XYZ file of C-alpha atoms in Angstrom:
174
model
C 126.891 163.244 151.120
C 127.231 166.847 152.195
C 126.820 169.640 149.686
C 127.313 173.355 149.803
C 124.828 175.028 147.440
C 125.907 178.454 146.240
C 125.703 180.879 143.350
C 128.420 180.725 140.727
C 130.934 183.573 140.932
C 132.792 185.131 137.986
C 136.065 183.466 139.012
C 134.367 180.045 138.696
C 134.270 180.154 134.913
C 136.662 177.221 134.352
C 134.727 174.999 136.779
C 131.474 176.016 135.096
C 132.871 175.058 131.690
C 134.125 171.695 133.001
C 130.747 170.799 134.532
C 128.840 171.817 131.384
C 131.127 169.687 129.218
C 130.658 166.769 131.630
C 126.878 167.169 131.294
C 127.059 167.207 127.508
C 129.270 164.105 127.504
C 126.912 162.198 129.843
C 124.695 159.945 127.658
C 121.907 160.004 130.260
C 121.846 163.807 130.401
C 122.814 165.036 126.929
C 119.224 164.702 125.642
C 118.218 167.514 128.011
C 120.555 170.108 126.514
C 120.066 172.108 123.334
C 123.777 172.257 122.692
C 126.327 169.702 121.565
C 129.572 168.867 123.322
C 131.547 170.115 120.304
C 129.740 173.445 120.260
C 130.293 174.049 123.980
C 133.918 172.887 123.857
C 134.699 175.344 121.062
C 133.396 178.388 122.964
C 135.947 180.982 123.985
C 137.208 181.592 127.497
C 135.476 184.994 127.308
C 132.118 183.280 126.714
C 132.581 181.181 129.865
C 133.680 184.231 131.861
C 130.498 186.071 130.834
C 128.344 183.057 131.663
C 129.895 182.719 135.127
C 129.296 186.437 135.771
C 125.612 186.358 134.737
C 124.356 186.430 138.330
C 125.988 189.721 139.277
C 123.803 192.409 140.858
C 120.815 193.371 138.740
C 121.043 190.476 136.314
C 118.051 188.348 135.424
C 119.730 184.967 135.807
C 121.603 182.953 138.410
C 123.432 179.637 138.270
C 123.601 177.516 141.408
C 126.179 174.821 141.977
C 126.427 172.016 144.491
C 129.914 171.493 145.860
C 130.723 168.048 147.241
C 132.179 168.966 150.639
C 133.419 165.394 151.183
C 135.410 165.502 147.934
C 137.343 168.764 148.169
C 134.493 170.936 146.919
C 134.290 169.241 143.498
C 131.270 170.480 141.605
C 128.617 167.759 141.656
C 125.746 169.500 139.870
C 124.153 172.777 138.866
C 121.070 174.515 137.593
C 120.391 177.935 136.129
C 117.274 180.010 136.730
C 116.159 182.868 134.465
C 113.829 185.678 135.551
C 111.260 186.017 132.754
C 108.773 188.310 134.485
C 105.964 186.335 136.104
C 107.850 183.077 135.489
C 111.301 181.919 136.470
C 112.624 179.370 134.000
C 114.879 176.538 135.197
C 117.412 175.425 132.584
C 120.598 173.415 132.481
C 119.742 171.067 135.345
C 122.569 168.559 135.766
C 123.821 166.245 138.508
C 126.850 164.012 137.960
C 125.870 160.293 137.906
C 127.590 159.444 141.191
C 125.582 162.190 142.970
C 122.130 161.276 141.670
C 119.688 160.230 144.356
C 121.623 161.996 147.138
C 119.374 165.043 147.601
C 121.639 167.376 145.628
C 119.061 168.061 142.911
C 116.472 168.951 145.557
C 118.937 171.383 147.131
C 119.656 173.006 143.782
C 115.924 173.387 143.111
C 115.315 174.890 146.566
C 118.076 177.453 145.960
C 116.669 178.363 142.528
C 113.120 178.649 143.883
C 114.271 180.793 146.814
C 116.072 183.094 144.366
C 112.914 183.281 142.221
C 110.674 184.115 145.199
C 112.993 187.046 145.897
C 112.358 188.517 142.442
C 109.656 191.205 142.282
C 107.202 189.601 139.849
C 107.889 185.857 139.748
C 104.874 183.748 140.699
C 105.601 180.504 138.864
C 108.559 178.245 138.113
C 108.758 176.813 134.621
C 110.922 174.163 132.974
C 110.933 171.920 129.921
C 111.607 168.200 129.961
C 112.459 166.132 126.911
C 109.922 163.442 126.062
C 112.747 160.859 126.189
C 113.841 161.827 129.698
C 111.395 160.040 132.043
C 113.930 159.980 134.895
C 114.051 163.784 134.934
C 110.274 164.125 134.569
C 109.734 161.813 137.560
C 112.073 163.969 139.641
C 110.311 167.186 138.570
C 106.950 165.675 139.542
C 108.331 164.778 142.987
C 109.373 168.434 143.315
C 105.784 169.559 142.647
C 105.997 170.378 138.936
C 103.148 169.360 136.659
C 102.774 169.328 132.897
C 100.913 172.385 131.657
C 99.748 170.837 128.378
C 102.162 173.010 126.392
C 105.322 171.855 124.651
C 108.066 173.090 122.379
C 109.795 171.216 119.592
C 113.236 169.862 120.390
C 115.565 172.200 118.443
C 117.925 169.281 117.732
C 115.123 167.037 116.413
C 111.855 168.930 115.713
C 109.830 165.708 115.524
C 110.463 165.315 119.266
C 108.925 167.372 122.067
C 109.963 169.056 125.275
C 107.021 169.233 127.675
C 106.463 172.358 129.726
C 106.119 171.775 133.466
C 105.342 174.410 136.082
C 104.982 175.017 139.797
C 103.455 177.925 141.701
C 105.999 179.682 143.941
C 103.779 182.424 145.286
C 103.301 182.291 149.043
C 100.004 180.394 148.538
C 101.736 177.817 146.336
C 104.324 176.652 148.847
């Protein structure tokens, strides 16, 4: 499959909403999100417009999307990266089931890491993976991420954990 990886533009807000709702409805992916389908579906159009515009000049976040060029540019997956100083935090990683294993996730990660390396202070990529998401953790390990030994409680179920994983993106780390 051929994908075009690009940053989300403000006019993409409806496509961004549709992909997020698809992610939250996907039983294999919903565990990774700290939001319910109902909560996301009830958000206003203005919320989605603001979210799509988050990557505009000077902002500290960017969302990347993979467009399926063989299927009319349909959005196949996305990830968001947040500039948090010395760390860039990957969140909202999602690839539609029919696009898993095609290289799309790797392309999204490369785009996010390239964006992070262009930020003035970022030296490390950071993400959290739910303890009940071994498929995602295996992918993150293949991409060079390792558990740091830290974790956060799952906000939906505090008895569960989300493990912190990190990767060096300084010039020595790549």
